[in-house]
Amino acid sequence: MLVLSRKTGQKLIIDNQIEIVILETRGEAVKIGIVAPKSVTVYREEIYEEIKKANAQAVADTKNTQADDLTQALNLIPAEFKQKRDEATS
C-alpha cells in the first residue's frame, strides 16, 4: 500500500487518466473529488461490498433455479421412457 500525505487542493494522478483531488479536510473526514473516464467505475467500499453480495446471491439463485428447472423437466418425461432409460443404463 502506498501511503501519501496531501493538503487541500493537492492532487494524485493514477495511470494518467484518474485524478483525485483533496477538496477539504475537517477533523478526521476528508472530502475528495475524483475525475475519471466514464469507463472507470468508482464505488465507496461499503457499496461495492453490497454489490458483490448481491451478485453472489444472484448466481446462487440462478444455479438453484436451473437445478429446479432440470428436476421439473425430468418429471415431465413419461414413466415408460424412464423405465427404458433405466434398463439401458443397467
Short mmCIF file of C-alpha atoms in Angstrom, two decimals:
data_model
loop_
_atom_site.label_atom_id
_atom_site.label_comp_id
_atom_site.label_asym_id
_atom_site.label_seq_id
_atom_site.Cartn_x
_atom_site.Cartn_y
_atom_site.Cartn_z
CA MET A 1 0.00 0.00 0.00
CA LEU A 2 1.27 3.42 -0.96
CA VAL A 3 0.72 5.97 1.82
CA LEU A 4 0.80 9.66 0.90
CA SER A 5 0.17 12.92 2.70
CA ARG A 6 -1.72 15.58 0.75
CA LYS A 7 -3.06 19.01 1.59
CA THR A 8 -6.30 20.63 0.49
CA GLY A 9 -6.13 21.42 -3.23
CA GLN A 10 -3.39 18.89 -3.97
CA LYS A 11 -3.96 16.06 -6.42
CA LEU A 12 -2.99 12.48 -7.15
CA ILE A 13 -2.84 11.17 -10.71
CA ILE A 14 -3.34 7.46 -11.33
CA ASP A 15 -2.43 5.80 -14.62
CA ASN A 16 -2.52 9.13 -16.49
CA GLN A 17 -6.32 9.02 -16.50
CA ILE A 18 -7.66 9.25 -12.94
CA GLU A 19 -7.29 12.42 -10.91
CA ILE A 20 -8.00 12.53 -7.19
CA VAL A 21 -8.26 15.99 -5.64
CA ILE A 22 -8.25 16.72 -1.91
CA LEU A 23 -11.13 19.18 -1.61
CA GLU A 24 -11.43 19.62 2.13
CA THR A 25 -10.26 18.20 5.43
CA ARG A 26 -12.37 18.56 8.53
CA GLY A 27 -11.33 16.66 11.65
CA GLU A 28 -10.99 13.01 10.66
CA ALA A 29 -13.03 13.44 7.47
CA VAL A 30 -11.50 14.14 4.08
CA LYS A 31 -13.60 15.25 1.11
CA ILE A 32 -12.14 14.15 -2.19
CA GLY A 33 -13.06 14.67 -5.81
CA ILE A 34 -12.42 12.05 -8.47
CA VAL A 35 -12.09 12.75 -12.18
CA ALA A 36 -12.06 9.55 -14.23
CA PRO A 37 -13.17 8.33 -17.65
CA LYS A 38 -16.75 7.06 -17.83
CA SER A 39 -15.37 3.58 -18.43
CA VAL A 40 -13.87 3.57 -14.91
CA THR A 41 -16.35 2.65 -12.20
CA VAL A 42 -15.83 4.22 -8.78
CA TYR A 43 -17.66 2.93 -5.69
CA ARG A 44 -17.46 3.58 -1.98
CA GLU A 45 -16.24 0.37 -0.35
CA GLU A 46 -19.49 -0.34 1.50
CA ILE A 47 -21.50 -0.03 -1.73
CA TYR A 48 -19.00 -2.24 -3.57
CA GLU A 49 -19.35 -4.94 -0.89
CA GLU A 50 -23.15 -4.83 -1.18
CA ILE A 51 -22.91 -5.21 -4.96
CA LYS A 52 -20.60 -8.21 -4.57
CA LYS A 53 -23.02 -9.83 -2.10
CA ALA A 54 -26.00 -9.21 -4.39
CA ASN A 55 -24.11 -10.66 -7.38
CA ALA A 56 -23.11 -13.77 -5.41
CA GLN A 57 -26.73 -14.24 -4.31
CA ALA A 58 -27.97 -13.82 -7.88
CA VAL A 59 -25.53 -16.51 -9.07
CA ALA A 60 -26.66 -18.87 -6.30
CA ASP A 61 -30.32 -18.19 -7.11
CA THR A 62 -29.67 -18.87 -10.81
CA LYS A 63 -27.97 -22.19 -10.04
CA ASN A 64 -30.86 -23.22 -7.79
CA THR A 65 -33.39 -22.20 -10.43
CA GLN A 66 -31.52 -24.16 -13.11
CA ALA A 67 -31.44 -27.26 -10.89
CA ASP A 68 -35.16 -26.87 -10.15
CA ASP A 69 -35.91 -26.43 -13.86
CA LEU A 70 -33.98 -29.62 -14.67
CA THR A 71 -35.84 -31.55 -11.97
CA GLN A 72 -39.17 -30.29 -13.30
CA ALA A 73 -38.18 -31.20 -16.85
CA LEU A 74 -37.20 -34.71 -15.79
CA ASN A 75 -40.54 -35.09 -14.05
CA LEU A 76 -42.26 -34.41 -17.37
CA ILE A 77 -40.66 -37.45 -19.00
CA PRO A 78 -43.23 -40.24 -19.18
CA ALA A 79 -42.61 -43.21 -16.86
CA GLU A 80 -42.20 -45.63 -19.79
CA PHE A 81 -39.20 -43.67 -21.10
CA LYS A 82 -37.66 -43.53 -17.64
CA GLN A 83 -38.01 -47.30 -17.35
CA LYS A 84 -36.34 -47.83 -20.78
CA ARG A 85 -33.58 -45.43 -19.81
CA ASP A 86 -33.00 -47.29 -16.54
CA GLU A 87 -32.92 -50.62 -18.35
CA ALA A 88 -30.42 -49.31 -20.88
CA THR A 89 -28.06 -47.97 -18.23
CA SER A 90 -28.08 -51.08 -16.03
#
